[in-house]
Amino acid sequence: MKNVPLYLAGEFVQSQTDSWIDVTNPATNEVIARAPNTTPAEMRKAIDFAAETFKTWKEVPVSERARVMLRYQALLKEHHDEIAEILAQETGKTFDDAKGDLWRGIEVVEHAANVASMMMGETVENVAREVDTHSWIQPLGVCTGITPFNFPAMIPLWMFPIAIACGNTFILKPSEQDPLTPTRLAELFEQAGAPKGVLQVVHGGKEQVDTLLNDPVVKAISFVGSVPVGRYIYETGTRNMKRVQSFAGAKNHMVIMPDADKQQVLNALVGASVGAAGQRCMAISVAVFVGEARQWIPQLKEAMAKVRPGAWNDSGASYGPVISPKAKERVEALIATGEAQGAQLLLDGRNCTVDGLPNGNWVGPTLFAGVTSEMDIYNEEIFGPVLCCSEVDSLGEAIEFINRSPYGNGTSIFTGSGGAARRFQHEIEVGQVGVNIPIPVPLPFFSFTGWKGSFYGDQHAYGKQAVRFYTETKTVTSRWFSSEATSTEANFSIQLR
Ligand code: NAD
C-alpha cells in the first residue's frame, strides 16, 4: 500500500498522522494508495516554512523565477504520458482525456514563464513639476490552493505556477480523491530547480482547509470545487480579510439553432455531455433546441447510444467511470427523480456494466427530453454522463431561459448565422461563450472567467487576472531636488506643485 507523502519544507515525508483516506481506482474500486489527514503540527510547519521561504523567494530576480517555469514545462512534457497514466488510474479518465487534462495545465506553465511582462507596472513622468509616479507589482506572501478531483493536473497548474512566478510561496491542498497526480507534479517542480518550500503539498479535507482559511499568515486562497464548499470558502476567507477566488459548480447550456450544421451539433453534444463521464465544470448538461432543430433529438439519441464507458486503457471507450460509488448513487438517484418528475428518459444509463470490471462506478450515457426549469435534473449539477434536452421557439426565449439560471460558467451556440451568434454573445449572462465550439475554455493568455453562481470573487484564474490576484500594486511618487529649485517655504497643501 502506497502512502501518499506530504511535500513539507522541501522534503517528501511520511505524515505522522493516524488518520488516512483511501484513494481508489474508480474502474475497480481497489484501494491504490492512502492519503494522510495532515496533522495540526504539520500544517503549522507548512505555513511557517512558506512564510520564511517567501522572504528569500521574493528577492529572486523575476527572470530566474521564470526560468524555473521553463525547466518545469520541459519536464512536464518529457513525463507527459507517465503522469497521464497515474492520472487516468486514480480518476478513471481515458488516456487521451488524461493527457488533455495535463496538457491544459502545461499551457499555464508556459504562460507563467512570461511573468515579467505581466508584472510590469505603469509610469507617468511630471505628475507635478519634477515629480514622477511609477507603480510596481509585488507578490503577496503565502498563497494557497484547494482543488477538486476532476482535473488533478490542470487545476493545481492553474494556480501554483502563476502564484510562484509572481514571487509568492504556495501551499496546495489537492482533492483527497486523487492526490497522486499533484504529488508527481510537485516532484517534477522540485526537479525543475524550485527552492525548498516555494511549493508545499498537504493532504486532507475540511479540517486542513479550515486551518488555511483561518491562519493569519495565509494571504490568498484559490479554490475550485462544488457550490456549497465554494460559498463557504469565499465567505470564511473574506471574513478573515483574505483575498479569495472561488470557482464553483455549473450547469452549461448549448443552444442549437435550426440553421446549424446537424452533424457538427450531434458530434459536439455527445462529446461535451458524456466526455469525462460528464465530470467537467464546462460539460454541456442542457441542450436547448430552438424551433425545428428539435427534430434532431432522435438522431442525438442514436449517436449517444453508440457511446460506451470503459477502462482508461480501453481504446474503444469514450469515457471512464464516475469518481466514486457515492457519486454513481447520486447520479442514478437524479435520473430516477427526472423520470418521476415527468421528463422523457430516452436513454437510461443506470445499471451499466463493463466487461471484466464488475466493481467500477459505471454510468451509461443518459438522455432526457422535455426537461423544464422546475425539474431537479435541470437545477442540480448532476456531474455525470447525463444530457437534458429542453425546447424553445426562438433565440430570444433561449437567451432568457439561460439567463434565468443561477450559474454562468460556460455556454455555447451552434448556428450558421453571424447575426444570431452576435446577439447571443452580446446578451448572454455567462462568462465563457462558444460559437460553434461546445466547451469554450480560454487559453492561458486569457483568463477562466465564470460568472454568477459559478464564481465568487473579483479576479479570475490564470492570465493577467491571476497575476493581479496574486500581487499588490505599490505606487511610488518621487521628486529629486535640483539645488537651484529648492524653496525655503513649507508646503501645507496636499496638492503637488
Ligand atoms: P468539492 O467541493 O467536494 O471539493 C473540492 C475541494 O474542497 C477538495 O480539495 C476537498 O477536500 C475540499 N472540501 C470538501 N469539502 C469541504 C468542506 N466542507 N470544507 C472545506 N473544504 C472542503 O468538489 P469536487 O467534488 O472535488 O469537485 C467537483 C466540483 O468542482 C463540481 O461542482 C464542479 O463543477 C466543480 N468545478 C468547478 C470548476 C470551475 O472552474 N468553476 C472547475 C472544476 C470543477
Coordinates of C-alpha atoms and ligand atoms in Angstrom, one line a residue:
M1 CA 0.0 0.0 0.0
K2 CA 1.5 3.3 -1.1
N3 CA 1.2 6.1 1.5
V4 CA 1.0 9.5 -0.3
P5 CA 3.8 11.7 1.2
L6 CA 3.4 15.3 2.3
Y7 CA 5.7 17.7 0.5
L8 CA 6.7 19.7 3.5
A9 CA 9.6 22.2 3.9
G10 CA 11.2 20.9 0.8
E11 CA 11.1 17.2 1.6
F12 CA 8.7 14.4 0.6
V13 CA 7.9 12.9 4.0
Q14 CA 5.5 10.5 5.6
S15 CA 2.9 12.1 7.7
Q16 CA 2.8 11.3 11.4
T17 CA -1.0 11.1 11.3
D18 CA -3.0 8.1 12.4
S19 CA -5.9 9.1 10.1
W20 CA -5.8 8.1 6.5
I21 CA -8.0 8.4 3.4
D22 CA -8.3 5.6 0.9
V23 CA -7.5 6.5 -2.8
T24 CA -9.3 4.2 -5.1
N25 CA -9.2 3.3 -8.8
P26 CA -12.8 4.1 -9.8
A27 CA -12.8 1.4 -12.5
T28 CA -12.3 -1.3 -9.9
N29 CA -12.8 0.3 -6.5
E30 CA -9.5 -1.2 -5.5
V31 CA -7.6 0.9 -3.0
I32 CA -4.4 2.0 -4.7
A33 CA -3.0 4.4 -2.1
R34 CA -3.9 6.3 1.1
A35 CA -3.5 9.9 1.7
P36 CA -2.9 11.4 5.2
N37 CA -5.1 13.8 7.1
T38 CA -2.2 16.2 7.7
T39 CA -1.8 16.8 11.5
P40 CA -2.1 20.3 13.0
A41 CA 1.6 20.4 13.7
E42 CA 2.4 19.5 10.1
M43 CA 0.0 22.2 8.9
R44 CA 1.8 24.7 11.2
K45 CA 5.2 23.7 9.8
A46 CA 4.0 24.1 6.2
I47 CA 2.6 27.6 6.9
D48 CA 5.6 28.8 8.8
F49 CA 8.0 27.4 6.3
A50 CA 6.1 29.1 3.4
A51 CA 6.3 32.4 5.3
E52 CA 10.0 32.0 5.9
T53 CA 10.7 31.0 2.3
F54 CA 8.8 34.0 1.0
K55 CA 11.4 36.3 2.5
T56 CA 14.1 34.9 0.1
W57 CA 12.0 33.8 -2.9
K58 CA 10.5 37.3 -3.4
E59 CA 14.1 38.6 -3.8
V60 CA 14.9 36.1 -6.6
P61 CA 15.0 38.0 -9.9
V62 CA 11.9 37.7 -12.0
S63 CA 13.8 36.2 -14.9
E64 CA 15.2 33.4 -12.6
R65 CA 11.7 32.7 -11.3
A66 CA 10.5 32.5 -15.0
R67 CA 13.4 30.1 -15.8
V68 CA 12.1 27.6 -13.2
M69 CA 8.9 27.6 -15.2
L70 CA 10.7 27.0 -18.5
R71 CA 12.5 24.0 -17.0
Y72 CA 9.2 22.8 -15.4
Q73 CA 7.4 23.0 -18.7
A74 CA 10.1 20.8 -20.4
L75 CA 10.0 18.2 -17.6
L76 CA 6.2 18.0 -17.7
K77 CA 6.3 17.4 -21.4
E78 CA 9.0 14.8 -21.0
H79 CA 7.0 13.0 -18.4
H80 CA 3.7 13.6 -20.1
D81 CA 2.5 10.0 -20.7
E82 CA 3.8 8.8 -17.3
I83 CA 1.8 11.5 -15.5
A84 CA -1.3 10.9 -17.6
E85 CA -1.2 7.2 -16.7
I86 CA -1.1 8.0 -13.0
L87 CA -3.9 10.5 -13.5
A88 CA -6.0 8.0 -15.6
Q89 CA -5.7 5.3 -12.9
E90 CA -6.8 7.5 -10.0
T91 CA -9.6 9.4 -11.9
G92 CA -10.7 6.7 -14.3
K93 CA -10.3 9.1 -17.3
T94 CA -9.4 7.7 -20.6
F95 CA -5.8 8.0 -21.5
D96 CA -6.5 10.7 -24.2
D97 CA -8.6 12.7 -21.8
A98 CA -5.9 12.3 -19.0
K99 CA -3.3 13.7 -21.5
G100 CA -5.6 16.6 -22.2
D101 CA -6.0 17.4 -18.5
L102 CA -2.2 17.6 -18.1
W103 CA -1.7 19.5 -21.4
R104 CA -4.1 22.3 -20.4
G105 CA -2.0 22.7 -17.3
I106 CA 1.3 22.7 -19.2
E107 CA -0.1 25.6 -21.2
V108 CA -0.4 27.6 -18.0
V109 CA 3.2 26.8 -17.0
E110 CA 4.3 28.1 -20.4
H111 CA 2.4 31.3 -19.8
A112 CA 3.8 31.7 -16.3
A113 CA 7.3 31.8 -17.9
N114 CA 6.2 35.1 -19.4
V115 CA 5.6 36.5 -15.9
A116 CA 7.9 39.5 -16.2
S117 CA 5.8 41.2 -19.0
M118 CA 2.7 40.6 -16.9
M119 CA 4.2 42.2 -13.8
M120 CA 5.1 45.5 -15.5
G121 CA 3.8 48.5 -13.7
E122 CA 2.9 51.9 -15.0
T123 CA 4.7 55.2 -15.0
V124 CA 3.9 58.9 -15.6
E125 CA 6.6 61.5 -15.8
N126 CA 5.9 65.0 -14.4
V127 CA 2.7 64.4 -12.5
A128 CA 3.8 67.7 -10.9
R129 CA 6.9 69.9 -11.5
E130 CA 9.8 67.4 -11.4
V131 CA 7.6 64.8 -9.7
D132 CA 7.2 61.3 -11.3
T133 CA 5.0 58.4 -10.4
H134 CA 5.5 54.8 -11.1
S135 CA 3.9 51.6 -9.9
W136 CA 5.4 48.2 -9.1
I137 CA 3.6 44.9 -8.9
Q138 CA 4.8 43.0 -5.8
P139 CA 3.9 39.5 -4.5
L140 CA 1.5 38.9 -1.6
G141 CA 3.2 36.3 0.5
V142 CA 1.8 32.8 1.4
C143 CA -0.9 31.8 -1.1
T144 CA -2.9 28.5 -1.0
G145 CA -4.9 26.4 -3.5
I146 CA -7.7 23.9 -2.7
T147 CA -8.5 21.8 -5.7
P148 CA -11.3 19.4 -6.9
F149 CA -11.0 15.8 -8.0
N150 CA -12.0 16.3 -11.6
F151 CA -8.8 17.9 -13.0
P152 CA -6.0 16.8 -10.7
A153 CA -3.3 18.2 -13.1
M154 CA -4.8 21.2 -14.8
I155 CA -6.4 22.9 -11.8
P156 CA -3.4 22.8 -9.5
L157 CA -1.4 24.1 -12.5
W158 CA -3.9 26.9 -13.0
M159 CA -2.7 28.1 -9.6
F160 CA 0.8 27.5 -8.3
P161 CA 2.9 28.3 -11.4
I162 CA 1.5 31.8 -11.7
A163 CA 1.5 32.5 -7.9
I164 CA 5.1 31.3 -7.6
A165 CA 6.3 33.0 -10.7
C166 CA 4.9 36.2 -9.2
G167 CA 7.2 35.7 -6.2
N168 CA 4.8 34.1 -3.7
T169 CA 5.1 30.8 -1.9
F170 CA 2.3 28.3 -2.2
I171 CA 0.6 25.5 -0.2
L172 CA -1.5 23.2 -2.3
K173 CA -4.3 21.1 -0.7
P174 CA -5.4 18.8 -3.6
S175 CA -8.5 16.7 -3.6
E176 CA -8.2 13.7 -1.3
Q177 CA -9.8 11.6 -4.0
D178 CA -6.8 11.8 -6.4
P179 CA -3.7 13.1 -4.7
L180 CA -1.1 11.0 -6.7
T181 CA -1.1 13.3 -9.7
P182 CA -0.5 16.5 -7.7
T183 CA 2.3 14.7 -5.8
R184 CA 4.0 13.8 -9.1
L185 CA 3.6 17.4 -10.3
A186 CA 5.4 18.6 -7.1
E187 CA 8.3 16.1 -7.5
L188 CA 8.9 17.5 -11.0
F189 CA 8.7 21.1 -9.8
E190 CA 11.5 20.3 -7.3
Q191 CA 13.5 18.7 -10.1
A192 CA 13.0 21.9 -12.2
G193 CA 15.0 23.7 -9.6
A194 CA 12.4 25.3 -7.4
P195 CA 13.9 26.1 -4.0
K196 CA 12.7 24.2 -0.9
G197 CA 9.4 25.5 0.5
V198 CA 8.4 27.6 -2.5
L199 CA 5.7 24.9 -3.1
Q200 CA 4.4 22.6 -0.4
V201 CA 1.6 20.0 -0.7
V202 CA -0.6 18.9 2.3
H203 CA -3.5 16.5 2.2
G204 CA -6.8 16.1 3.9
G205 CA -10.3 17.6 3.9
K206 CA -12.3 20.3 5.7
E207 CA -10.0 20.3 8.8
Q208 CA -6.9 21.1 6.8
V209 CA -8.8 23.6 4.6
D210 CA -10.1 25.4 7.7
T211 CA -6.6 25.8 9.0
L212 CA -5.6 27.6 5.8
L213 CA -8.8 29.7 5.9
N214 CA -8.2 30.9 9.4
D215 CA -4.4 31.3 9.6
P216 CA -3.4 35.0 9.6
V217 CA -0.2 34.2 7.7
V218 CA -2.1 33.0 4.6
K219 CA -2.8 35.9 2.3
A220 CA -4.7 34.4 -0.6
I221 CA -6.9 31.4 -1.3
S222 CA -7.7 29.9 -4.7
F223 CA -10.5 27.4 -4.6
V224 CA -12.1 25.2 -7.3
G225 CA -14.9 22.8 -6.4
S226 CA -18.6 22.4 -5.6
V227 CA -21.1 25.3 -4.9
P228 CA -21.6 24.7 -1.1
V229 CA -17.9 24.4 -0.4
G230 CA -17.1 27.3 -2.8
R231 CA -19.5 29.6 -0.9
Y232 CA -18.2 28.5 2.4
I233 CA -14.6 29.2 1.3
Y234 CA -15.4 32.6 -0.1
E235 CA -17.4 33.7 3.0
T236 CA -14.9 32.4 5.5
G237 CA -11.8 33.5 3.7
T238 CA -13.1 37.1 3.1
R239 CA -14.4 37.3 6.7
N240 CA -10.8 36.6 7.7
M241 CA -9.8 39.5 5.3
K242 CA -8.0 37.3 2.8
R243 CA -8.1 37.6 -0.9
V244 CA -10.3 34.8 -2.3
Q245 CA -11.1 33.5 -5.8
S246 CA -13.6 30.6 -5.6
F247 CA -14.7 28.7 -8.7
A248 CA -17.8 26.6 -8.1
G249 CA -20.3 24.4 -9.8
A250 CA -22.1 24.9 -13.1
K251 CA -24.9 24.0 -15.4
N252 CA -23.9 24.8 -19.0
H253 CA -26.4 25.2 -21.9
M254 CA -25.8 24.7 -25.6
V255 CA -28.2 26.4 -27.9
I256 CA -28.9 24.6 -31.2
M257 CA -30.4 26.8 -34.0
P258 CA -32.2 25.1 -36.9
D259 CA -29.6 26.6 -39.3
A260 CA -26.7 24.9 -37.6
D261 CA -24.6 22.1 -39.2
K262 CA -26.5 19.0 -37.9
Q263 CA -23.6 16.6 -37.8
Q264 CA -21.4 19.1 -36.0
V265 CA -24.2 19.6 -33.5
L266 CA -24.5 15.9 -32.8
N267 CA -20.7 15.3 -32.5
A268 CA -20.4 18.3 -30.2
L269 CA -23.3 17.4 -27.9
V270 CA -22.2 13.8 -27.4
G271 CA -18.6 14.6 -26.7
A272 CA -19.3 17.7 -24.5
S273 CA -22.0 15.9 -22.4
V274 CA -20.6 12.5 -21.7
G275 CA -16.9 13.2 -22.1
A276 CA -15.0 12.6 -18.8
A277 CA -18.3 11.0 -17.7
G278 CA -19.8 14.4 -17.5
Q279 CA -17.5 15.4 -14.7
R280 CA -16.3 18.7 -16.2
C281 CA -17.3 22.1 -14.9
M282 CA -17.7 23.1 -18.5
A283 CA -19.6 20.0 -19.6
I284 CA -22.7 20.7 -21.6
S285 CA -25.6 19.4 -19.5
V286 CA -28.5 21.1 -21.1
A287 CA -29.2 21.2 -24.9
V288 CA -31.6 24.0 -25.8
F289 CA -33.2 23.2 -29.2
V290 CA -34.7 26.2 -31.0
G291 CA -37.7 25.6 -33.3
E292 CA -37.3 22.9 -35.9
A293 CA -33.9 21.9 -34.5
R294 CA -35.9 19.7 -32.0
Q295 CA -36.3 17.2 -34.9
W296 CA -32.7 16.1 -34.4
I297 CA -33.3 14.7 -30.9
P298 CA -34.0 11.1 -32.2
Q299 CA -30.6 11.3 -34.1
L300 CA -28.9 12.5 -30.9
K301 CA -30.3 9.5 -29.1
E302 CA -28.9 7.2 -31.8
A303 CA -25.5 8.9 -31.6
M304 CA -25.4 8.8 -27.8
A305 CA -26.4 5.1 -27.7
K306 CA -23.3 4.1 -29.6
V307 CA -21.0 5.5 -26.9
R308 CA -19.8 3.4 -24.0
P309 CA -17.7 3.8 -20.9
G310 CA -14.6 1.7 -20.2
A311 CA -11.2 1.4 -18.5
W312 CA -8.6 4.2 -19.0
N313 CA -6.6 2.0 -21.4
D314 CA -9.5 0.6 -23.4
S315 CA -9.1 2.4 -26.7
G316 CA -12.8 1.7 -27.6
A317 CA -14.1 3.6 -24.5
S318 CA -15.3 7.1 -24.9
Y319 CA -15.2 7.9 -21.2
G320 CA -14.5 6.3 -17.8
P321 CA -16.3 5.7 -14.6
V322 CA -17.6 8.4 -12.2
I323 CA -15.2 9.1 -9.3
S324 CA -16.9 7.0 -6.5
P325 CA -19.7 4.7 -5.6
K326 CA -21.3 7.7 -3.8
A327 CA -21.2 9.8 -7.0
K328 CA -22.7 6.9 -9.0
E329 CA -25.5 6.6 -6.5
R330 CA -26.2 10.3 -6.6
V331 CA -26.3 10.4 -10.4
E332 CA -28.6 7.4 -10.6
A333 CA -30.9 8.9 -8.0
L334 CA -31.2 12.1 -10.0
I335 CA -32.0 10.0 -13.1
A336 CA -34.9 8.4 -11.2
T337 CA -36.0 11.8 -10.0
G338 CA -36.0 13.2 -13.6
E339 CA -38.2 10.3 -14.7
A340 CA -40.5 10.8 -11.7
Q341 CA -40.9 14.5 -12.3
G342 CA -42.1 13.9 -15.9
A343 CA -39.0 14.2 -18.2
Q344 CA -38.8 11.7 -21.0
L345 CA -36.0 9.3 -20.4
L346 CA -34.8 8.4 -23.9
L347 CA -31.6 6.7 -22.8
D348 CA -31.1 5.3 -19.3
G349 CA -27.5 4.8 -18.1
R350 CA -28.4 3.1 -14.8
N351 CA -27.3 -0.4 -14.2
C352 CA -24.5 0.0 -16.7
T353 CA -21.9 -2.8 -16.8
V354 CA -18.4 -3.1 -18.4
D355 CA -17.0 -6.5 -19.3
G356 CA -14.3 -7.6 -16.9
L357 CA -14.8 -4.7 -14.5
P358 CA -17.8 -5.6 -12.4
N359 CA -17.0 -3.2 -9.5
G360 CA -16.4 0.0 -11.4
N361 CA -18.6 3.1 -10.9
W362 CA -20.1 2.9 -14.4
V363 CA -23.0 5.1 -15.6
G364 CA -24.1 4.7 -19.3
P365 CA -24.9 7.7 -21.5
T366 CA -28.2 9.1 -20.4
L367 CA -30.6 11.4 -22.4
F368 CA -33.7 13.2 -21.2
A369 CA -36.1 15.2 -23.4
G370 CA -38.8 17.6 -22.3
V371 CA -36.8 19.0 -19.4
T372 CA -38.2 22.1 -17.8
S373 CA -36.6 24.6 -15.4
E374 CA -38.8 23.3 -12.5
M375 CA -37.2 19.8 -12.5
D376 CA -34.3 18.7 -10.2
I377 CA -32.3 17.4 -13.2
Y378 CA -32.4 20.9 -14.6
N379 CA -31.5 22.7 -11.4
E380 CA -28.9 20.3 -9.8
E381 CA -25.4 19.9 -11.2
I382 CA -25.6 16.2 -12.0
F383 CA -21.9 15.7 -12.7
G384 CA -22.5 12.5 -14.6
P385 CA -22.9 11.5 -18.3
V386 CA -26.5 12.9 -18.5
L387 CA -27.8 15.3 -21.1
C388 CA -31.1 17.2 -20.6
C389 CA -32.9 18.5 -23.7
S390 CA -35.2 21.5 -23.5
E391 CA -37.1 23.0 -26.4
V392 CA -38.0 26.7 -27.1
D393 CA -39.4 28.6 -30.1
S394 CA -36.9 31.4 -30.6
L395 CA -33.4 32.5 -29.9
G396 CA -34.7 35.3 -27.6
E397 CA -36.5 32.6 -25.5
A398 CA -33.3 30.5 -25.3
I399 CA -31.3 33.5 -24.1
E400 CA -33.9 34.3 -21.4
F401 CA -34.0 30.7 -20.3
I402 CA -30.2 30.6 -19.9
N403 CA -30.1 34.0 -18.2
R404 CA -32.5 32.8 -15.5
S405 CA -30.1 30.0 -14.5
P406 CA -28.2 30.9 -11.3
Y407 CA -25.0 29.6 -12.9
G408 CA -22.8 31.3 -15.5
N409 CA -19.7 29.2 -16.2
G410 CA -19.9 28.3 -19.9
T411 CA -22.4 28.3 -22.8
S412 CA -22.4 27.8 -26.5
I413 CA -24.5 28.4 -29.6
F414 CA -24.4 26.3 -32.8
T415 CA -25.7 28.3 -35.8
G416 CA -24.9 29.2 -39.4
S417 CA -26.0 32.8 -38.7
G418 CA -23.5 35.5 -37.7
G419 CA -26.4 37.7 -36.6
A420 CA -27.7 35.0 -34.2
A421 CA -24.2 34.4 -32.9
R422 CA -23.5 38.1 -32.4
R423 CA -26.8 38.6 -30.5
F424 CA -26.1 35.5 -28.3
Q425 CA -22.6 36.5 -27.3
H426 CA -23.8 40.1 -26.5
E427 CA -26.9 39.3 -24.5
I428 CA -26.0 36.1 -22.7
E429 CA -25.1 36.4 -19.0
V430 CA -22.5 33.7 -18.9
G431 CA -18.7 34.2 -18.6
Q432 CA -17.4 31.9 -21.3
V433 CA -19.2 31.7 -24.6
G434 CA -18.6 29.3 -27.6
V435 CA -19.8 29.9 -31.1
N436 CA -19.9 26.5 -32.8
I437 CA -17.5 25.4 -30.1
P438 CA -19.1 23.4 -27.2
I439 CA -16.6 23.8 -24.4
P440 CA -15.0 27.2 -24.8
V441 CA -12.3 27.0 -22.1
P442 CA -9.9 30.0 -22.8
L443 CA -6.2 29.5 -23.3
P444 CA -4.0 30.9 -20.5
F445 CA -3.3 34.3 -22.1
F446 CA -6.9 35.0 -21.4
S447 CA -8.5 34.1 -18.0
F448 CA -11.0 31.4 -16.9
T449 CA -14.0 33.7 -16.4
G450 CA -17.0 32.0 -14.9
W451 CA -19.9 34.3 -13.7
K452 CA -22.8 34.4 -11.3
G453 CA -23.1 31.3 -9.0
S454 CA -20.2 29.6 -10.8
F455 CA -17.6 32.1 -9.4
Y456 CA -17.2 34.1 -6.2
G457 CA -14.5 36.8 -6.3
D458 CA -13.1 39.5 -8.5
Q459 CA -10.1 38.2 -10.3
H460 CA -10.3 35.0 -12.3
A461 CA -7.9 32.1 -12.8
Y462 CA -4.7 32.3 -14.9
G463 CA -3.8 35.0 -17.4
K464 CA -3.4 38.7 -16.4
Q465 CA -6.2 38.5 -13.9
A466 CA -4.4 35.8 -11.9
V467 CA -1.3 38.0 -11.8
R468 CA -3.5 40.8 -10.3
F469 CA -4.9 38.3 -7.8
Y470 CA -1.5 37.1 -6.6
T471 CA 0.0 40.6 -6.3
E472 CA -0.3 44.0 -4.8
T473 CA 0.3 47.3 -6.6
K474 CA 2.6 49.7 -5.0
T475 CA 2.6 53.3 -6.3
V476 CA 5.7 55.4 -5.8
T477 CA 5.7 59.2 -6.2
S478 CA 9.2 60.8 -6.2
R479 CA 10.9 64.1 -6.5
W480 CA 14.6 64.7 -6.8
F481 CA 15.6 68.3 -5.9
S482 CA 17.8 70.3 -8.1
S483 CA 19.8 72.7 -5.9
E484 CA 18.6 75.9 -7.7
A485 CA 14.9 75.0 -7.4
T486 CA 14.9 74.4 -3.6
S487 CA 12.3 76.6 -1.9
T488 CA 12.5 77.8 1.7
E489 CA 8.8 77.7 2.2
A490 CA 6.9 74.8 3.9
N491 CA 4.0 73.4 1.9
F492 CA 0.8 72.8 3.9
S493 CA -1.4 71.8 1.0
I494 CA -1.8 68.2 -0.2
Q495 CA -1.5 69.4 -3.8
L496 CA 1.6 68.5 -5.7
R497 CA 3.2 71.5 -7.4
Ligands
NAD1 P1 -15.7 19.5 -3.6 O1 -16.2 20.9 -3.3 O2 -16.3 18.4 -2.9 O3 -14.1 19.5 -3.1 C1 -13.2 20.5 -3.6 C2 -12.1 20.7 -2.5 O4 -12.7 21.2 -1.3 C3 -11.4 19.4 -2.2 O5 -10.0 19.7 -2.0 C4 -12.0 19.0 -0.8 O6 -11.1 18.3 0.0 C5 -12.3 20.3 -0.2 N1 -13.5 20.3 0.6 C6 -14.6 19.4 0.5 N2 -15.5 19.6 1.5 C7 -15.0 20.7 2.2 C8 -15.5 21.4 3.3 N3 -16.7 21.1 3.9 N4 -14.8 22.5 3.8 C9 -13.6 22.8 3.2 N5 -13.1 22.1 2.2 C10 -13.8 21.1 1.7 O7 -15.6 19.4 -5.2 P2 -15.3 18.1 -6.0 O8 -16.4 17.1 -5.9 O9 -13.9 17.6 -5.7 O10 -15.2 18.7 -7.5 C11 -16.4 18.8 -8.3 C12 -17.0 20.2 -8.3 O11 -16.0 21.1 -8.7 C13 -18.1 20.3 -9.3 O12 -19.1 21.1 -8.6 C14 -17.5 21.1 -10.4 O13 -18.4 21.9 -11.2 C15 -16.6 22.0 -9.7 N6 -15.6 22.5 -10.6 C16 -15.6 23.8 -10.9 C17 -14.7 24.4 -11.8 C18 -14.8 25.8 -12.2 O14 -13.8 26.3 -12.8 N7 -15.9 26.5 -12.0 C19 -13.7 23.5 -12.3 C20 -13.7 22.2 -11.9 C21 -14.6 21.7 -11.1

